[in-house]
């Protein structure tokens, strides 16, 4: 074990955590130290499969492990706030699956808790850590396409309706916005430099009253428009299109962000960036490990203000759609 490896704990051992643990084990900067579930048997099985040093049958025991530096939260959305806050109060850095929380108040409270305890709090928006995403931001910052005038970003997939499935379970914060929408919304916030109050939205519903396909359009003070689509009932192409005054950028499959292309206003390809990685999770794991070792409180790629703004927009949309009080 290298001295500079950040020791990770994992809370919540579902599919997303299985993927996370598998990728973490390929990262030289990180070490899977411990895992925790509500049942000891499940924790033992996960630890054996992925090589964790310790397995705990409750979350608090993991939080009290003095060796752990950072905890990855892979629980369903509805449990994030409570468990993240407990980790922060125990002095543990946190990398929490997106969306980190579902309300502005919860986001602001967690930020205050991270500041009070002087530990890292980072939403696991792994797409922002991808090399192609960073190259896109580099082009935008350099003015390669001029001022951004229009963004079109979509992430929607099709899942057969099953009221027992997590995506369709209101008690587990199911629905398209929470599960798929966080990607295009936070992408738009990053590219456009924020959200606009001038917003129009439409949605369709599942048989049990959750949102299944959402379309959100914002117009900014300078006239620029952002068009965002998310869903769990329809497959769409997940390329992101960023149009500026002097050209445009296409990010192929923006979620995984393996290739981005820069065009002039004559649709001629000027430049491109492409990088293959077995799993894009590796970049956020390296980034989080580096932040922990450097005792940073927040990520420059996913700053707290972005997570707060996204949770506030969740609330606004849910109120407008009359899906929450």
PDB file of C-alpha atoms in Angstrom:
ATOM      1  CA  UNK A   1       0.000   0.000   0.000  1.00  0.00           C
ATOM      2  CA  UNK A   2       1.410   3.355  -1.061  1.00  0.00           C
ATOM      3  CA  UNK A   3       1.542   6.085   1.551  1.00  0.00           C
ATOM      4  CA  UNK A   4      -0.120   8.582  -0.763  1.00  0.00           C
ATOM      5  CA  UNK A   5      -3.208   6.456  -1.398  1.00  0.00           C
ATOM      6  CA  UNK A   6      -6.484   7.874  -0.090  1.00  0.00           C
ATOM      7  CA  UNK A   7      -8.345   5.273   1.965  1.00  0.00           C
ATOM      8  CA  UNK A   8     -11.953   4.977   0.808  1.00  0.00           C
ATOM      9  CA  UNK A   9     -14.999   3.613   2.552  1.00  0.00           C
ATOM     10  CA  UNK A  10     -18.196   2.773   0.679  1.00  0.00           C
ATOM     11  CA  UNK A  11     -21.696   3.068   2.155  1.00  0.00           C
ATOM     12  CA  UNK A  12     -24.495   1.468   0.162  1.00  0.00           C
ATOM     13  CA  UNK A  13     -23.494  -1.596  -1.821  1.00  0.00           C
ATOM     14  CA  UNK A  14     -25.804  -1.643  -4.837  1.00  0.00           C
ATOM     15  CA  UNK A  15     -24.963  -1.673  -8.533  1.00  0.00           C
ATOM     16  CA  UNK A  16     -23.419   1.790  -8.684  1.00  0.00           C
ATOM     17  CA  UNK A  17     -21.119   0.948  -5.754  1.00  0.00           C
ATOM     18  CA  UNK A  18     -20.092  -2.299  -7.426  1.00  0.00           C
ATOM     19  CA  UNK A  19     -18.986  -0.309 -10.448  1.00  0.00           C
ATOM     20  CA  UNK A  20     -17.262   2.259  -8.240  1.00  0.00           C
ATOM     21  CA  UNK A  21     -15.349  -0.390  -6.265  1.00  0.00           C
ATOM     22  CA  UNK A  22     -14.234  -2.179  -9.421  1.00  0.00           C
ATOM     23  CA  UNK A  23     -12.801   1.026 -10.890  1.00  0.00           C
ATOM     24  CA  UNK A  24     -11.324   2.193  -7.572  1.00  0.00           C
ATOM     25  CA  UNK A  25      -9.274  -0.999  -7.447  1.00  0.00           C
ATOM     26  CA  UNK A  26      -7.535   0.082 -10.669  1.00  0.00           C
ATOM     27  CA  UNK A  27      -6.597   3.503  -9.262  1.00  0.00           C
ATOM     28  CA  UNK A  28      -3.062   3.929  -7.899  1.00  0.00           C
ATOM     29  CA  UNK A  29      -4.119   6.949  -5.839  1.00  0.00           C
ATOM     30  CA  UNK A  30      -6.899   5.159  -3.931  1.00  0.00           C
ATOM     31  CA  UNK A  31      -7.381   2.139  -1.682  1.00  0.00           C
ATOM     32  CA  UNK A  32     -10.662   0.417  -0.845  1.00  0.00           C
ATOM     33  CA  UNK A  33     -10.391   0.174   2.923  1.00  0.00           C
ATOM     34  CA  UNK A  34     -13.894  -0.646   4.166  1.00  0.00           C
ATOM     35  CA  UNK A  35     -17.509  -1.126   3.092  1.00  0.00           C
ATOM     36  CA  UNK A  36     -20.771  -0.931   5.021  1.00  0.00           C
ATOM     37  CA  UNK A  37     -24.298  -2.233   4.561  1.00  0.00           C
ATOM     38  CA  UNK A  38     -27.248  -2.646   6.890  1.00  0.00           C
ATOM     39  CA  UNK A  39     -26.623  -6.408   6.945  1.00  0.00           C
ATOM     40  CA  UNK A  40     -23.230  -7.836   7.921  1.00  0.00           C
ATOM     41  CA  UNK A  41     -23.546 -10.726   5.481  1.00  0.00           C
ATOM     42  CA  UNK A  42     -23.973  -8.371   2.541  1.00  0.00           C
ATOM     43  CA  UNK A  43     -21.005  -6.264   3.631  1.00  0.00           C
ATOM     44  CA  UNK A  44     -18.847  -9.382   4.034  1.00  0.00           C
ATOM     45  CA  UNK A  45     -19.773 -10.622   0.567  1.00  0.00           C
ATOM     46  CA  UNK A  46     -19.029  -7.254  -1.061  1.00  0.00           C
ATOM     47  CA  UNK A  47     -15.721  -6.899   0.796  1.00  0.00           C
ATOM     48  CA  UNK A  48     -14.631 -10.360  -0.298  1.00  0.00           C
ATOM     49  CA  UNK A  49     -15.511  -9.730  -3.945  1.00  0.00           C
ATOM     50  CA  UNK A  50     -13.813  -6.332  -4.171  1.00  0.00           C
ATOM     51  CA  UNK A  51     -10.950  -6.754  -1.716  1.00  0.00           C
ATOM     52  CA  UNK A  52     -11.963  -4.314   1.023  1.00  0.00           C
ATOM     53  CA  UNK A  53      -9.909  -4.638   4.203  1.00  0.00           C
ATOM     54  CA  UNK A  54     -12.914  -4.336   6.508  1.00  0.00           C
ATOM     55  CA  UNK A  55     -16.680  -4.911   6.334  1.00  0.00           C
ATOM     56  CA  UNK A  56     -19.266  -3.347   8.625  1.00  0.00           C
ATOM     57  CA  UNK A  57     -22.879  -4.306   9.254  1.00  0.00           C
ATOM     58  CA  UNK A  58     -23.880  -0.721  10.024  1.00  0.00           C
ATOM     59  CA  UNK A  59     -22.884   2.681   8.731  1.00  0.00           C
ATOM     60  CA  UNK A  60     -21.744   4.229  12.015  1.00  0.00           C
ATOM     61  CA  UNK A  61     -19.005   1.654  12.513  1.00  0.00           C
ATOM     62  CA  UNK A  62     -17.521   2.632   9.162  1.00  0.00           C
ATOM     63  CA  UNK A  63     -17.747   6.323  10.056  1.00  0.00           C
ATOM     64  CA  UNK A  64     -15.881   5.596  13.285  1.00  0.00           C
ATOM     65  CA  UNK A  65     -13.041   3.757  11.532  1.00  0.00           C
ATOM     66  CA  UNK A  66     -10.014   6.055  12.049  1.00  0.00           C
ATOM     67  CA  UNK A  67      -8.258   4.764   8.923  1.00  0.00           C
ATOM     68  CA  UNK A  68     -10.913   5.981   6.490  1.00  0.00           C
ATOM     69  CA  UNK A  69     -10.277   9.362   4.889  1.00  0.00           C
ATOM     70  CA  UNK A  70     -13.153   9.596   2.416  1.00  0.00           C
ATOM     71  CA  UNK A  71     -16.542   7.901   2.129  1.00  0.00           C
ATOM     72  CA  UNK A  72     -18.314   7.219  -1.147  1.00  0.00           C
ATOM     73  CA  UNK A  73     -22.104   7.285  -0.740  1.00  0.00           C
ATOM     74  CA  UNK A  74     -23.838   4.955  -3.190  1.00  0.00           C
ATOM     75  CA  UNK A  75     -27.256   4.910  -1.532  1.00  0.00           C
ATOM     76  CA  UNK A  76     -30.525   5.880  -3.207  1.00  0.00           C
ATOM     77  CA  UNK A  77     -31.192   9.633  -3.325  1.00  0.00           C
ATOM     78  CA  UNK A  78     -33.633   9.681  -0.415  1.00  0.00           C
ATOM     79  CA  UNK A  79     -30.934   8.580   2.058  1.00  0.00           C
ATOM     80  CA  UNK A  80     -28.184  10.968   0.941  1.00  0.00           C
ATOM     81  CA  UNK A  81     -28.781  13.934   3.219  1.00  0.00           C
ATOM     82  CA  UNK A  82     -28.905  12.007   6.495  1.00  0.00           C
ATOM     83  CA  UNK A  83     -25.923   9.749   5.808  1.00  0.00           C
ATOM     84  CA  UNK A  84     -23.731  12.439   4.224  1.00  0.00           C
ATOM     85  CA  UNK A  85     -24.272  14.699   7.218  1.00  0.00           C
ATOM     86  CA  UNK A  86     -23.344  11.917   9.644  1.00  0.00           C
ATOM     87  CA  UNK A  87     -20.122  11.262   7.721  1.00  0.00           C
ATOM     88  CA  UNK A  88     -19.185  14.945   7.733  1.00  0.00           C
ATOM     89  CA  UNK A  89     -19.879  15.182  11.460  1.00  0.00           C
ATOM     90  CA  UNK A  90     -17.533  12.233  11.967  1.00  0.00           C
ATOM     91  CA  UNK A  91     -14.788  14.136  10.163  1.00  0.00           C
ATOM     92  CA  UNK A  92     -14.914  12.107   6.960  1.00  0.00           C
ATOM     93  CA  UNK A  93     -14.594  13.583   3.500  1.00  0.00           C
ATOM     94  CA  UNK A  94     -17.546  12.644   1.293  1.00  0.00           C
ATOM     95  CA  UNK A  95     -17.993  11.811  -2.376  1.00  0.00           C
ATOM     96  CA  UNK A  96     -21.768  11.462  -2.785  1.00  0.00           C
ATOM     97  CA  UNK A  97     -23.636  10.081  -5.761  1.00  0.00           C
ATOM     98  CA  UNK A  98     -25.648  12.581  -7.737  1.00  0.00           C
ATOM     99  CA  UNK A  99     -27.969  14.180  -7.107  1.00  0.00           C
ATOM    100  CA  UNK A 100     -26.359  14.824  -3.750  1.00  0.00           C
ATOM    101  CA  UNK A 101     -29.634  16.078  -2.264  1.00  0.00           C
ATOM    102  CA  UNK A 102     -33.052  17.142  -3.532  1.00  0.00           C
ATOM    103  CA  UNK A 103     -33.599  20.514  -1.829  1.00  0.00           C
ATOM    104  CA  UNK A 104     -31.662  23.745  -1.584  1.00  0.00           C
ATOM    105  CA  UNK A 105     -31.917  23.738   2.220  1.00  0.00           C
ATOM    106  CA  UNK A 106     -30.337  20.286   2.452  1.00  0.00           C
ATOM    107  CA  UNK A 107     -27.512  21.278   0.102  1.00  0.00           C
ATOM    108  CA  UNK A 108     -26.751  24.456   2.023  1.00  0.00           C
ATOM    109  CA  UNK A 109     -26.856  22.594   5.330  1.00  0.00           C
ATOM    110  CA  UNK A 110     -24.363  19.989   4.114  1.00  0.00           C
ATOM    111  CA  UNK A 111     -22.042  22.699   2.810  1.00  0.00           C
ATOM    112  CA  UNK A 112     -22.173  24.431   6.197  1.00  0.00           C
ATOM    113  CA  UNK A 113     -21.417  21.107   7.892  1.00  0.00           C
ATOM    114  CA  UNK A 114     -18.430  20.467   5.607  1.00  0.00           C
ATOM    115  CA  UNK A 115     -17.069  23.933   6.350  1.00  0.00           C
ATOM    116  CA  UNK A 116     -17.577  23.499  10.077  1.00  0.00           C
ATOM    117  CA  UNK A 117     -15.748  20.162  10.116  1.00  0.00           C
ATOM    118  CA  UNK A 118     -13.166  21.212   7.493  1.00  0.00           C
ATOM    119  CA  UNK A 119     -13.653  18.174   5.264  1.00  0.00           C
ATOM    120  CA  UNK A 120     -14.211  17.655   1.558  1.00  0.00           C
ATOM    121  CA  UNK A 121     -17.773  17.502   0.244  1.00  0.00           C
ATOM    122  CA  UNK A 122     -18.081  16.586  -3.430  1.00  0.00           C
ATOM    123  CA  UNK A 123     -21.008  15.537  -5.584  1.00  0.00           C
ATOM    124  CA  UNK A 124     -20.034  12.586  -7.791  1.00  0.00           C
ATOM    125  CA  UNK A 125     -20.681  14.368 -11.095  1.00  0.00           C
ATOM    126  CA  UNK A 126     -18.045  12.231 -12.771  1.00  0.00           C
ATOM    127  CA  UNK A 127     -18.703  13.635 -16.255  1.00  0.00           C
ATOM    128  CA  UNK A 128     -17.098  16.945 -15.260  1.00  0.00           C
ATOM    129  CA  UNK A 129     -13.816  15.170 -14.523  1.00  0.00           C
ATOM    130  CA  UNK A 130     -13.548  13.549 -17.954  1.00  0.00           C
ATOM    131  CA  UNK A 131     -10.686  14.760 -20.173  1.00  0.00           C
ATOM    132  CA  UNK A 132     -13.082  15.577 -23.033  1.00  0.00           C
ATOM    133  CA  UNK A 133     -15.195  17.683 -20.669  1.00  0.00           C
ATOM    134  CA  UNK A 134     -12.111  19.584 -19.538  1.00  0.00           C
ATOM    135  CA  UNK A 135     -11.029  20.097 -23.160  1.00  0.00           C
ATOM    136  CA  UNK A 136     -14.497  21.455 -24.000  1.00  0.00           C
ATOM    137  CA  UNK A 137     -14.253  23.935 -21.129  1.00  0.00           C
ATOM    138  CA  UNK A 138     -10.775  24.911 -22.351  1.00  0.00           C
ATOM    139  CA  UNK A 139     -12.141  25.695 -25.822  1.00  0.00           C
ATOM    140  CA  UNK A 140     -15.028  27.692 -24.380  1.00  0.00           C
ATOM    141  CA  UNK A 141     -12.764  29.673 -22.066  1.00  0.00           C
ATOM    142  CA  UNK A 142     -10.430  30.466 -24.971  1.00  0.00           C
ATOM    143  CA  UNK A 143     -13.366  31.810 -26.993  1.00  0.00           C
ATOM    144  CA  UNK A 144     -12.941  29.198 -29.720  1.00  0.00           C
ATOM    145  CA  UNK A 145     -16.609  29.480 -30.758  1.00  0.00           C
ATOM    146  CA  UNK A 146     -17.278  32.963 -29.418  1.00  0.00           C
ATOM    147  CA  UNK A 147     -20.152  33.631 -27.057  1.00  0.00           C
ATOM    148  CA  UNK A 148     -22.379  30.590 -26.516  1.00  0.00           C
ATOM    149  CA  UNK A 149     -25.789  31.137 -28.113  1.00  0.00           C
ATOM    150  CA  UNK A 150     -27.475  27.735 -27.872  1.00  0.00           C
ATOM    151  CA  UNK A 151     -26.985  24.490 -25.952  1.00  0.00           C
ATOM    152  CA  UNK A 152     -28.823  21.248 -26.661  1.00  0.00           C
ATOM    153  CA  UNK A 153     -28.112  18.439 -24.195  1.00  0.00           C
ATOM    154  CA  UNK A 154     -30.123  15.267 -23.638  1.00  0.00           C
ATOM    155  CA  UNK A 155     -29.957  12.157 -21.502  1.00  0.00           C
ATOM    156  CA  UNK A 156     -32.901   9.812 -21.732  1.00  0.00           C
ATOM    157  CA  UNK A 157     -33.149   6.031 -21.717  1.00  0.00           C
ATOM    158  CA  UNK A 158     -35.985   3.526 -21.793  1.00  0.00           C
ATOM    159  CA  UNK A 159     -36.881   1.306 -18.863  1.00  0.00           C
ATOM    160  CA  UNK A 160     -40.019  -0.831 -18.856  1.00  0.00           C
ATOM    161  CA  UNK A 161     -42.425   0.440 -16.239  1.00  0.00           C
ATOM    162  CA  UNK A 162     -42.294  -1.557 -13.017  1.00  0.00           C
ATOM    163  CA  UNK A 163     -43.636   0.060  -9.833  1.00  0.00           C
ATOM    164  CA  UNK A 164     -41.250  -2.117  -7.792  1.00  0.00           C
ATOM    165  CA  UNK A 165     -38.195  -0.814  -9.657  1.00  0.00           C
ATOM    166  CA  UNK A 166     -36.216   1.974  -7.935  1.00  0.00           C
ATOM    167  CA  UNK A 167     -36.691   4.381 -10.840  1.00  0.00           C
ATOM    168  CA  UNK A 168     -40.469   4.208 -10.442  1.00  0.00           C
ATOM    169  CA  UNK A 169     -40.603   4.190  -6.644  1.00  0.00           C
ATOM    170  CA  UNK A 170     -41.680   7.521  -5.079  1.00  0.00           C
ATOM    171  CA  UNK A 171     -40.317   6.450  -1.674  1.00  0.00           C
ATOM    172  CA  UNK A 172     -36.840   6.123  -3.209  1.00  0.00           C
ATOM    173  CA  UNK A 173     -37.022   9.507  -5.001  1.00  0.00           C
ATOM    174  CA  UNK A 174     -37.629   7.899  -8.377  1.00  0.00           C
ATOM    175  CA  UNK A 175     -38.495   9.665 -11.616  1.00  0.00           C
ATOM    176  CA  UNK A 176     -36.652  11.064 -14.616  1.00  0.00           C
ATOM    177  CA  UNK A 177     -35.581  14.402 -13.155  1.00  0.00           C
ATOM    178  CA  UNK A 178     -33.746  13.014 -10.143  1.00  0.00           C
ATOM    179  CA  UNK A 179     -32.125  10.077 -11.911  1.00  0.00           C
ATOM    180  CA  UNK A 180     -31.414  11.321 -15.442  1.00  0.00           C
ATOM    181  CA  UNK A 181     -32.043  15.060 -15.243  1.00  0.00           C
ATOM    182  CA  UNK A 182     -29.125  15.836 -12.982  1.00  0.00           C
ATOM    183  CA  UNK A 183     -26.763  15.221 -15.923  1.00  0.00           C
ATOM    184  CA  UNK A 184     -28.146  17.688 -18.506  1.00  0.00           C
ATOM    185  CA  UNK A 185     -29.076  20.225 -15.825  1.00  0.00           C
ATOM    186  CA  UNK A 186     -25.619  20.363 -14.287  1.00  0.00           C
ATOM    187  CA  UNK A 187     -24.057  20.278 -17.751  1.00  0.00           C
ATOM    188  CA  UNK A 188     -26.086  23.328 -18.740  1.00  0.00           C
ATOM    189  CA  UNK A 189     -25.185  25.109 -15.510  1.00  0.00           C
ATOM    190  CA  UNK A 190     -21.515  24.526 -16.237  1.00  0.00           C
ATOM    191  CA  UNK A 191     -21.575  25.550 -19.911  1.00  0.00           C
ATOM    192  CA  UNK A 192     -23.972  28.499 -19.586  1.00  0.00           C
ATOM    193  CA  UNK A 193     -22.516  29.772 -16.313  1.00  0.00           C
ATOM    194  CA  UNK A 194     -25.700  29.287 -14.317  1.00  0.00           C
ATOM    195  CA  UNK A 195     -29.456  28.851 -14.650  1.00  0.00           C
ATOM    196  CA  UNK A 196     -31.968  31.418 -15.872  1.00  0.00           C
ATOM    197  CA  UNK A 197     -35.206  32.427 -14.182  1.00  0.00           C
ATOM    198  CA  UNK A 198     -36.770  32.578 -17.655  1.00  0.00           C
ATOM    199  CA  UNK A 199     -37.690  28.908 -17.931  1.00  0.00           C
ATOM    200  CA  UNK A 200     -40.345  26.797 -19.624  1.00  0.00           C
ATOM    201  CA  UNK A 201     -40.807  23.089 -19.016  1.00  0.00           C
ATOM    202  CA  UNK A 202     -42.998  20.138 -19.954  1.00  0.00           C
ATOM    203  CA  UNK A 203     -43.197  16.614 -18.621  1.00  0.00           C
ATOM    204  CA  UNK A 204     -45.016  13.318 -18.988  1.00  0.00           C
ATOM    205  CA  UNK A 205     -46.001  10.994 -16.146  1.00  0.00           C
ATOM    206  CA  UNK A 206     -45.669   7.329 -15.248  1.00  0.00           C
ATOM    207  CA  UNK A 207     -48.840   5.408 -14.287  1.00  0.00           C
ATOM    208  CA  UNK A 208     -48.045   6.029 -10.604  1.00  0.00           C
ATOM    209  CA  UNK A 209     -47.520   9.768 -11.041  1.00  0.00           C
ATOM    210  CA  UNK A 210     -43.753  10.235 -11.353  1.00  0.00           C
ATOM    211  CA  UNK A 211     -42.156  12.249 -14.145  1.00  0.00           C
ATOM    212  CA  UNK A 212     -40.966   9.999 -16.974  1.00  0.00           C
ATOM    213  CA  UNK A 213     -39.837  12.424 -19.709  1.00  0.00           C
ATOM    214  CA  UNK A 214     -38.952  16.075 -19.145  1.00  0.00           C
ATOM    215  CA  UNK A 215     -38.123  18.961 -21.469  1.00  0.00           C
ATOM    216  CA  UNK A 216     -36.686  22.152 -19.955  1.00  0.00           C
ATOM    217  CA  UNK A 217     -35.772  25.299 -21.876  1.00  0.00           C
ATOM    218  CA  UNK A 218     -34.125  28.426 -20.475  1.00  0.00           C
ATOM    219  CA  UNK A 219     -33.441  31.780 -22.094  1.00  0.00           C
ATOM    220  CA  UNK A 220     -30.746  34.020 -20.672  1.00  0.00           C
ATOM    221  CA  UNK A 221     -30.474  37.780 -20.517  1.00  0.00           C
ATOM    222  CA  UNK A 222     -28.171  37.899 -23.536  1.00  0.00           C
ATOM    223  CA  UNK A 223     -30.656  35.881 -25.596  1.00  0.00           C
ATOM    224  CA  UNK A 224     -28.805  32.564 -25.334  1.00  0.00           C
ATOM    225  CA  UNK A 225     -30.964  29.445 -24.983  1.00  0.00           C
ATOM    226  CA  UNK A 226     -30.336  26.136 -23.217  1.00  0.00           C
ATOM    227  CA  UNK A 227     -32.490  23.135 -24.133  1.00  0.00           C
ATOM    228  CA  UNK A 228     -32.338  20.159 -21.746  1.00  0.00           C
ATOM    229  CA  UNK A 229     -34.069  16.787 -22.049  1.00  0.00           C
ATOM    230  CA  UNK A 230     -34.137  13.871 -19.615  1.00  0.00           C
ATOM    231  CA  UNK A 231     -36.176  10.713 -19.358  1.00  0.00           C
ATOM    232  CA  UNK A 232     -36.607   7.110 -18.318  1.00  0.00           C
ATOM    233  CA  UNK A 233     -39.195   6.203 -20.965  1.00  0.00           C
ATOM    234  CA  UNK A 234     -37.466   7.002 -24.266  1.00  0.00           C
ATOM    235  CA  UNK A 235     -34.013   6.464 -25.755  1.00  0.00           C
ATOM    236  CA  UNK A 236     -32.424   9.632 -27.123  1.00  0.00           C
ATOM    237  CA  UNK A 237     -28.978  10.428 -28.508  1.00  0.00           C
ATOM    238  CA  UNK A 238     -26.770  11.782 -25.725  1.00  0.00           C
ATOM    239  CA  UNK A 239     -24.486  14.028 -27.766  1.00  0.00           C
ATOM    240  CA  UNK A 240     -24.213  17.606 -26.463  1.00  0.00           C
ATOM    241  CA  UNK A 241     -24.267  20.466 -28.981  1.00  0.00           C
ATOM    242  CA  UNK A 242     -22.839  23.850 -28.000  1.00  0.00           C
ATOM    243  CA  UNK A 243     -23.351  26.570 -30.612  1.00  0.00           C
ATOM    244  CA  UNK A 244     -21.500  29.869 -30.498  1.00  0.00           C
ATOM    245  CA  UNK A 245     -21.226  32.957 -32.667  1.00  0.00           C
ATOM    246  CA  UNK A 246     -18.188  31.622 -34.528  1.00  0.00           C
ATOM    247  CA  UNK A 247     -18.628  27.862 -34.498  1.00  0.00           C
ATOM    248  CA  UNK A 248     -19.807  24.939 -32.437  1.00  0.00           C
ATOM    249  CA  UNK A 249     -18.665  22.042 -30.272  1.00  0.00           C
ATOM    250  CA  UNK A 250     -20.085  18.529 -30.282  1.00  0.00           C
ATOM    251  CA  UNK A 251     -19.414  16.280 -27.294  1.00  0.00           C
ATOM    252  CA  UNK A 252     -20.148  12.746 -28.381  1.00  0.00           C
ATOM    253  CA  UNK A 253     -22.100  10.858 -25.717  1.00  0.00           C
ATOM    254  CA  UNK A 254     -21.474  13.709 -23.267  1.00  0.00           C
ATOM    255  CA  UNK A 255     -22.195  11.466 -20.287  1.00  0.00           C
ATOM    256  CA  UNK A 256     -19.075   9.399 -20.992  1.00  0.00           C
ATOM    257  CA  UNK A 257     -17.345  12.214 -22.860  1.00  0.00           C
ATOM    258  CA  UNK A 258     -14.738  10.232 -24.769  1.00  0.00           C
ATOM    259  CA  UNK A 259     -14.647  12.570 -27.786  1.00  0.00           C
ATOM    260  CA  UNK A 260     -15.292  16.261 -28.400  1.00  0.00           C
ATOM    261  CA  UNK A 261     -15.100  18.099 -31.718  1.00  0.00           C
ATOM    262  CA  UNK A 262     -14.542  21.779 -32.517  1.00  0.00           C
ATOM    263  CA  UNK A 263     -16.040  23.249 -35.705  1.00  0.00           C
ATOM    264  CA  UNK A 264     -15.958  26.699 -37.285  1.00  0.00           C
ATOM    265  CA  UNK A 265     -19.084  28.457 -38.564  1.00  0.00           C
ATOM    266  CA  UNK A 266     -18.649  26.718 -41.938  1.00  0.00           C
ATOM    267  CA  UNK A 267     -19.060  23.325 -40.229  1.00  0.00           C
ATOM    268  CA  UNK A 268     -15.403  22.501 -40.865  1.00  0.00           C
ATOM    269  CA  UNK A 269     -13.697  20.364 -38.220  1.00  0.00           C
ATOM    270  CA  UNK A 270     -10.887  22.398 -36.649  1.00  0.00           C
ATOM    271  CA  UNK A 271      -9.827  20.190 -33.779  1.00  0.00           C
ATOM    272  CA  UNK A 272     -10.897  17.193 -31.752  1.00  0.00           C
ATOM    273  CA  UNK A 273      -9.951  15.407 -28.568  1.00  0.00           C
ATOM    274  CA  UNK A 274     -10.438  11.709 -27.948  1.00  0.00           C
ATOM    275  CA  UNK A 275      -9.386   9.481 -25.086  1.00  0.00           C
ATOM    276  CA  UNK A 276     -10.412   5.958 -24.324  1.00  0.00           C
ATOM    277  CA  UNK A 277     -10.711   4.791 -20.736  1.00  0.00           C
ATOM    278  CA  UNK A 278     -12.171   1.519 -19.583  1.00  0.00           C
ATOM    279  CA  UNK A 279     -14.508   3.401 -17.244  1.00  0.00           C
ATOM    280  CA  UNK A 280     -14.806   7.171 -16.820  1.00  0.00           C
ATOM    281  CA  UNK A 281     -15.261   6.779 -13.057  1.00  0.00           C
ATOM    282  CA  UNK A 282     -11.474   6.574 -12.810  1.00  0.00           C
ATOM    283  CA  UNK A 283     -11.085  10.328 -13.332  1.00  0.00           C
ATOM    284  CA  UNK A 284     -13.389  11.378 -10.498  1.00  0.00           C
ATOM    285  CA  UNK A 285     -11.767   8.846  -8.156  1.00  0.00           C
ATOM    286  CA  UNK A 286      -8.302  10.231  -8.907  1.00  0.00           C
ATOM    287  CA  UNK A 287      -9.609  13.772  -8.511  1.00  0.00           C
ATOM    288  CA  UNK A 288     -11.313  13.060  -5.178  1.00  0.00           C
ATOM    289  CA  UNK A 289      -8.228  11.257  -3.845  1.00  0.00           C
ATOM    290  CA  UNK A 290      -6.038  14.218  -4.797  1.00  0.00           C
ATOM    291  CA  UNK A 291      -8.415  16.681  -3.123  1.00  0.00           C
ATOM    292  CA  UNK A 292      -8.385  14.653   0.093  1.00  0.00           C
ATOM    293  CA  UNK A 293      -4.604  14.420   0.171  1.00  0.00           C
ATOM    294  CA  UNK A 294      -4.351  18.183  -0.411  1.00  0.00           C
ATOM    295  CA  UNK A 295      -6.962  18.865   2.293  1.00  0.00           C
ATOM    296  CA  UNK A 296      -9.333  20.698  -0.053  1.00  0.00           C
ATOM    297  CA  UNK A 297     -12.951  21.299   0.967  1.00  0.00           C
ATOM    298  CA  UNK A 298     -14.535  21.387  -2.481  1.00  0.00           C
ATOM    299  CA  UNK A 299     -13.766  20.466  -6.069  1.00  0.00           C
ATOM    300  CA  UNK A 300     -12.990  23.147  -8.655  1.00  0.00           C
ATOM    301  CA  UNK A 301     -14.802  20.957 -11.195  1.00  0.00           C
ATOM    302  CA  UNK A 302     -17.955  20.458  -9.097  1.00  0.00           C
ATOM    303  CA  UNK A 303     -18.094  23.421  -6.691  1.00  0.00           C
ATOM    304  CA  UNK A 304     -20.705  23.576  -3.959  1.00  0.00           C
ATOM    305  CA  UNK A 305     -22.606  26.403  -5.643  1.00  0.00           C
ATOM    306  CA  UNK A 306     -23.411  24.125  -8.592  1.00  0.00           C
ATOM    307  CA  UNK A 307     -24.875  21.403  -6.369  1.00  0.00           C
ATOM    308  CA  UNK A 308     -26.918  23.988  -4.457  1.00  0.00           C
ATOM    309  CA  UNK A 309     -28.260  25.540  -7.664  1.00  0.00           C
ATOM    310  CA  UNK A 310     -29.248  22.168  -9.101  1.00  0.00           C
ATOM    311  CA  UNK A 311     -31.123  21.126  -5.958  1.00  0.00           C
ATOM    312  CA  UNK A 312     -32.928  24.486  -5.976  1.00  0.00           C
ATOM    313  CA  UNK A 313     -33.987  23.896  -9.580  1.00  0.00           C
ATOM    314  CA  UNK A 314     -35.247  20.426  -8.643  1.00  0.00           C
ATOM    315  CA  UNK A 315     -37.535  22.041  -6.089  1.00  0.00           C
ATOM    316  CA  UNK A 316     -38.770  24.663  -8.529  1.00  0.00           C
ATOM    317  CA  UNK A 317     -39.613  22.108 -11.215  1.00  0.00           C
ATOM    318  CA  UNK A 318     -41.333  19.749  -8.799  1.00  0.00           C
ATOM    319  CA  UNK A 319     -43.493  22.605  -7.528  1.00  0.00           C
ATOM    320  CA  UNK A 320     -44.382  23.732 -11.042  1.00  0.00           C
ATOM    321  CA  UNK A 321     -45.287  20.184 -12.023  1.00  0.00           C
ATOM    322  CA  UNK A 322     -47.239  19.799  -8.777  1.00  0.00           C
ATOM    323  CA  UNK A 323     -45.344  16.616  -7.959  1.00  0.00           C
ATOM    324  CA  UNK A 324     -44.315  17.935  -4.528  1.00  0.00           C
ATOM    325  CA  UNK A 325     -45.745  20.406  -2.050  1.00  0.00           C
TER     326      UNK A 325
END
